[in-house]
CSV table of C-alpha atoms and ligand atoms in Angstrom, one decimal:
chain,number,residue,atom,x,y,z
A,1,MET,CA,5.7,18.6,-6.3
A,2,HIS,CA,2.1,18.4,-7.5
A,3,LYS,CA,-0.2,15.7,-6.0
A,4,ALA,CA,-0.6,13.9,-9.4
A,5,MET,CA,3.1,13.8,-10.0
A,6,LEU,CA,3.9,12.6,-6.5
A,7,ALA,CA,1.2,9.9,-6.8
A,8,LYS,CA,3.0,8.7,-10.0
A,9,LYS,CA,6.4,8.7,-8.3
A,10,LEU,CA,5.1,6.5,-5.5
A,11,ARG,CA,4.0,3.7,-7.7
A,12,LYS,CA,6.8,1.2,-6.9
A,13,TYR,CA,8.1,2.3,-3.5
A,14,PHE,CA,11.0,0.3,-2.2
A,15,VAL,CA,11.6,0.6,1.6
A,16,MET,CA,14.9,-0.8,2.9
A,17,GLY,CA,17.8,-0.7,5.4
A,18,SER,CA,20.9,-2.8,5.6
A,19,GLN,CA,19.2,-5.0,8.1
A,20,ASN,CA,16.7,-6.2,5.5
A,21,CYS,CA,19.4,-7.2,2.9
A,22,SER,CA,21.1,-10.5,2.3
A,23,LEU,CA,23.1,-8.8,-0.5
A,24,ASP,CA,25.0,-5.6,0.0
A,25,PRO,CA,22.4,-2.8,0.4
A,26,VAL,CA,24.1,-0.7,-2.3
A,27,GLU,CA,23.9,-3.5,-4.8
A,28,THR,CA,20.4,-4.3,-3.8
A,29,LEU,CA,19.3,-0.7,-4.4
A,30,LYS,CA,21.2,-0.6,-7.7
A,31,LEU,CA,19.4,-3.7,-8.9
A,32,ALA,CA,16.0,-2.3,-7.8
A,33,VAL,CA,16.4,1.1,-9.4
A,34,GLU,CA,17.7,-0.4,-12.6
A,35,ALA,CA,14.6,-2.6,-12.6
A,36,GLY,CA,12.3,0.4,-12.3
A,37,ILE,CA,11.4,1.3,-8.7
A,38,THR,CA,10.1,4.9,-8.6
A,39,ALA,CA,10.7,5.8,-4.9
A,40,PHE,CA,13.0,4.7,-2.2
A,41,GLN,CA,12.8,5.0,1.6
A,42,PHE,CA,15.9,4.6,3.7
A,43,ARG,CA,14.7,2.8,6.7
A,44,GLU,CA,17.7,1.8,8.7
A,45,LYS,CA,16.0,0.5,11.8
A,46,GLY,CA,15.7,-2.5,14.1
A,47,VAL,CA,18.0,-5.4,14.9
A,48,GLY,CA,21.3,-5.3,13.1
A,49,SER,CA,20.8,-1.8,11.7
A,50,LEU,CA,23.6,0.8,11.4
A,51,THR,CA,23.7,4.0,13.5
A,52,GLY,CA,25.7,7.2,13.6
A,53,GLU,CA,28.4,7.7,11.1
A,54,LYS,CA,27.9,4.3,9.4
A,55,LYS,CA,24.2,5.0,8.9
A,56,LEU,CA,25.1,8.4,7.4
A,57,GLU,CA,27.7,6.9,5.1
A,58,LEU,CA,25.4,4.2,3.8
A,59,GLY,CA,22.6,6.9,3.4
A,60,LYS,CA,25.0,9.0,1.2
A,61,LYS,CA,25.6,6.1,-1.1
A,62,LEU,CA,22.0,5.2,-1.4
A,63,ARG,CA,21.0,8.8,-1.9
A,64,GLU,CA,23.5,9.1,-4.8
A,65,ILE,CA,22.0,6.1,-6.6
A,66,CYS,CA,18.5,7.6,-6.4
A,67,LEU,CA,19.7,10.9,-7.7
A,68,GLU,CA,21.4,9.3,-10.7
A,69,HIS,CA,18.1,7.5,-11.6
A,70,ASN,CA,15.6,10.2,-10.7
A,71,VAL,CA,14.1,8.0,-8.0
A,72,LEU,CA,12.5,9.8,-5.0
A,73,PHE,CA,14.6,9.5,-1.8
A,74,ILE,CA,12.7,9.6,1.5
A,75,ILE,CA,14.1,9.2,5.0
A,76,ASN,CA,12.3,7.0,7.5
A,77,ASP,CA,11.8,8.7,11.0
A,78,ASP,CA,15.2,10.3,11.3
A,79,VAL,CA,14.7,14.1,10.9
A,80,ASP,CA,18.4,14.8,11.4
A,81,LEU,CA,19.3,12.9,8.2
A,82,VAL,CA,17.0,14.9,5.9
A,83,LYS,CA,19.4,17.8,5.5
A,84,PRO,CA,22.7,16.1,5.3
A,85,LEU,CA,21.4,13.6,2.7
A,86,GLU,CA,19.4,16.2,0.8
A,87,ALA,CA,16.4,13.9,1.0
A,88,ASP,CA,13.3,14.7,-1.0
A,89,GLY,CA,11.3,14.1,2.2
A,90,ILE,CA,10.5,12.1,5.3
A,91,HIS,CA,8.1,9.3,6.3
A,92,VAL,CA,6.8,9.3,9.9
A,93,GLY,CA,4.3,7.2,11.8
A,94,GLN,CA,1.9,8.1,14.5
A,95,GLU,CA,4.5,7.7,17.3
A,96,ASP,CA,7.2,9.7,15.5
A,97,VAL,CA,7.9,13.4,15.4
A,98,SER,CA,4.7,15.3,14.8
A,99,VAL,CA,3.6,16.3,11.3
A,100,ASN,CA,2.8,19.8,12.6
A,101,ASP,CA,6.4,20.3,13.8
A,102,LEU,CA,7.8,18.7,10.7
A,103,ARG,CA,5.8,21.0,8.4
A,104,LYS,CA,7.1,24.0,10.2
A,105,LEU,CA,10.6,22.7,10.1
A,106,MET,CA,10.6,21.7,6.4
A,107,PRO,CA,7.9,23.5,4.5
A,108,GLU,CA,9.2,22.3,1.1
A,109,LYS,CA,9.9,18.6,1.8
A,110,ILE,CA,7.6,15.7,1.1
A,111,ILE,CA,6.0,14.4,4.3
A,112,GLY,CA,4.5,10.9,4.4
A,113,LEU,CA,2.4,9.7,7.3
A,114,SER,CA,1.4,6.2,8.3
A,115,VAL,CA,-2.3,5.7,9.0
A,116,SER,CA,-3.4,2.3,10.2
A,117,ASN,CA,-7.0,2.8,11.4
A,118,ARG,CA,-9.9,5.1,11.6
A,119,PHE,CA,-8.9,6.6,14.9
A,120,GLU,CA,-5.5,7.6,13.5
A,121,LEU,CA,-7.1,9.0,10.4
A,122,GLU,CA,-9.4,11.2,12.4
A,123,GLN,CA,-6.5,12.3,14.7
A,124,SER,CA,-4.1,13.1,11.9
A,125,PRO,CA,-3.6,16.5,10.2
A,126,ILE,CA,-4.0,15.0,6.7
A,127,HIS,CA,-4.1,18.5,5.1
A,128,LEU,CA,-0.4,18.9,6.2
A,129,VAL,CA,0.9,15.7,4.6
A,130,ASP,CA,1.8,15.0,1.0
A,131,TYR,CA,1.0,11.3,1.0
A,132,VAL,CA,-0.4,8.6,3.3
A,133,GLY,CA,1.1,5.1,3.9
A,134,ALA,CA,-1.8,2.7,4.8
A,135,GLY,CA,-1.2,-0.6,6.5
A,136,PRO,CA,-0.2,-3.1,7.3
A,137,ILE,CA,-2.5,-4.2,4.5
A,138,PHE,CA,-1.5,-7.9,4.9
A,139,SER,CA,0.3,-9.7,7.6
A,140,THR,CA,4.1,-9.1,7.7
A,141,THR,CA,7.0,-10.4,9.7
A,142,THR,CA,9.4,-7.7,8.5
A,143,LYS,CA,8.3,-5.1,11.1
A,144,SER,CA,8.3,-6.5,14.6
A,145,ASP,CA,5.9,-3.9,16.1
A,146,ALA,CA,3.5,-3.9,13.1
A,147,LYS,CA,-0.1,-3.3,13.9
A,148,ALA,CA,-2.9,-5.8,12.9
A,149,PRO,CA,-3.4,-6.2,9.2
A,150,VAL,CA,-6.2,-4.0,7.9
A,151,GLY,CA,-6.8,-5.4,4.4
A,152,ILE,CA,-7.6,-3.6,1.2
A,153,GLU,CA,-10.8,-2.3,2.6
A,154,TRP,CA,-8.7,0.3,4.4
A,155,ILE,CA,-7.3,1.6,1.1
A,156,LYS,CA,-10.9,1.9,-0.2
A,157,ALA,CA,-12.0,3.8,2.9
A,158,ILE,CA,-9.1,6.3,2.7
A,159,ARG,CA,-9.6,6.8,-1.0
A,160,ASN,CA,-13.3,7.3,-0.5
A,161,GLU,CA,-12.7,10.1,2.1
A,162,TYR,CA,-9.6,11.6,0.3
A,163,PRO,CA,-10.1,11.2,-3.4
A,164,SER,CA,-6.9,12.9,-4.4
A,165,ILE,CA,-4.4,12.3,-1.7
A,166,PRO,CA,-1.4,10.3,-2.9
A,167,LEU,CA,-1.8,6.9,-1.2
A,168,VAL,CA,0.4,3.8,-0.9
A,169,GLY,CA,-0.3,0.4,0.7
A,170,ILE,CA,2.4,-1.3,2.8
A,171,GLY,CA,2.8,-4.5,4.7
A,172,GLY,CA,2.9,-8.0,3.2
A,173,ILE,CA,2.6,-6.8,-0.3
A,174,ASN,CA,4.1,-8.9,-3.0
A,175,THR,CA,3.9,-9.7,-6.7
A,176,THR,CA,0.8,-11.8,-6.2
A,177,ASN,CA,-1.3,-9.3,-4.2
A,178,ALA,CA,0.0,-5.9,-5.4
A,179,GLY,CA,-2.8,-5.7,-8.0
A,180,GLN,CA,-5.5,-5.9,-5.4
A,181,VAL,CA,-4.0,-3.0,-3.5
A,182,MET,CA,-3.9,-0.9,-6.7
A,183,SER,CA,-7.4,-1.9,-7.7
A,184,ALA,CA,-8.6,-0.8,-4.3
A,185,GLY,CA,-7.5,2.8,-5.1
A,186,ALA,CA,-3.8,3.0,-4.1
A,187,ASP,CA,-1.4,5.0,-6.2
A,188,GLY,CA,1.4,2.6,-5.3
A,189,VAL,CA,2.8,-0.3,-3.3
A,190,ALA,CA,5.5,0.1,-0.6
A,191,VAL,CA,7.5,-3.1,-0.1
A,192,ILE,CA,10.5,-4.4,1.8
A,193,SER,CA,10.7,-8.2,1.6
A,194,ALA,CA,9.1,-8.6,-1.8
A,195,ILE,CA,12.3,-7.1,-3.1
A,196,THR,CA,15.0,-7.8,-0.5
A,197,LYS,CA,14.0,-11.5,-0.2
A,198,ALA,CA,13.4,-12.0,-3.9
A,199,GLU,CA,15.5,-14.7,-5.7
A,200,ASN,CA,15.7,-12.3,-8.6
A,201,ILE,CA,15.3,-8.6,-7.7
A,202,GLU,CA,14.9,-7.5,-11.3
A,203,LYS,CA,12.0,-9.9,-11.9
A,204,ALA,CA,10.3,-9.0,-8.6
A,205,VAL,CA,10.4,-5.3,-9.3
A,206,LYS,CA,9.1,-5.8,-12.9
A,207,ASN,CA,6.3,-8.1,-11.7
A,208,LEU,CA,5.2,-5.6,-9.1
B,301,LIG,C1,5.3,4.1,3.0
B,301,LIG,C2,5.3,3.8,4.5
B,301,LIG,N1,4.2,3.5,5.1
B,301,LIG,C3,4.2,3.2,6.4
B,301,LIG,C4,5.4,3.1,7.1
B,301,LIG,C5,5.4,2.7,8.6
B,301,LIG,O1,5.9,3.8,9.3
B,301,LIG,P1,5.9,3.7,10.9
B,301,LIG,O2,4.5,3.4,11.4
B,301,LIG,O3,6.4,5.0,11.5
B,301,LIG,O4,6.8,2.5,11.3
B,301,LIG,P2,8.4,2.5,11.0
B,301,LIG,O5,8.6,2.2,9.5
B,301,LIG,O6,9.0,3.7,11.4
B,301,LIG,O7,8.9,1.3,11.8
B,301,LIG,C6,6.6,3.3,6.4
B,301,LIG,N2,7.8,3.2,7.0
B,301,LIG,N3,6.5,3.7,5.1
B,302,TZP,C1,7.5,-0.6,7.5
B,302,TZP,C2,6.2,-1.2,7.6
B,302,TZP,N1,5.1,-0.5,8.0
B,302,TZP,C3,4.0,-1.2,8.0
B,302,TZP,S1,4.2,-2.8,7.6
B,302,TZP,C4,5.9,-2.6,7.3
B,302,TZP,C5,6.8,-3.6,6.9
B,302,TZP,C6,6.7,-3.9,5.4
B,302,TZP,O1,7.5,-5.0,5.1
B,302,TZP,P1,7.1,-6.1,4.0
B,302,TZP,O2,6.9,-5.4,2.7
B,302,TZP,O3,8.3,-7.0,4.0
B,302,TZP,O4,5.9,-6.7,4.6
B,303,MG,MG1,8.3,5.6,11.9
């Protein structure tokens, strides 16, 4: 996929696993896609998350929903799920499987990489990734091992150095502050709780 097209597809990027949902995750994703999310990341991770066969089964259902609505389907961390779920790509962080290995393993898939600070940016093979996830932008309680919030200045800094890389902000982003992230130069916002904890998912997605 061309950079410009990917950037467009990352505009409203919903990240979620069953552990984040109070409703059924399948129903949650259905509401979110119907309201207009453009990308989805299956992040089945942390306390209360599914593993093994149950994770795979849920992944299949979520994948199907994305396929029906032409929503990008990205797997978080789990390289072994990319093939069975026919995912569009994978998102990894600095402590996950290396981008160099991933690129060799799956030359055609979308690879997203988290970059939280200057050291990580300088250490990362940005030329091998399709998009960057920058954050946490604001403070978040959703990810227990999240790094310190970096603010929208971090979006501006990455955009300044990489004018055309598809870029999303993540961490503590909601309907009130999403505009700031976009104005700083992001192509999209990646959110968990702004959707999973919303009283009205349709309204939340639309307001983003
Ligand atoms: C779009 C996006 N950006 C950043 C992250 C965080 O990835 P990572 O640092 O590997 O942390 P985990 O999500 O694996 O806990 C992300 N998932 N998505
Ligand atoms: C996965 C992830 N990576 C950095 S912050 C974060 C959690 C985002 O969750 P929320 O949108 O609820 O702050
Ligand atoms: Mg990770």
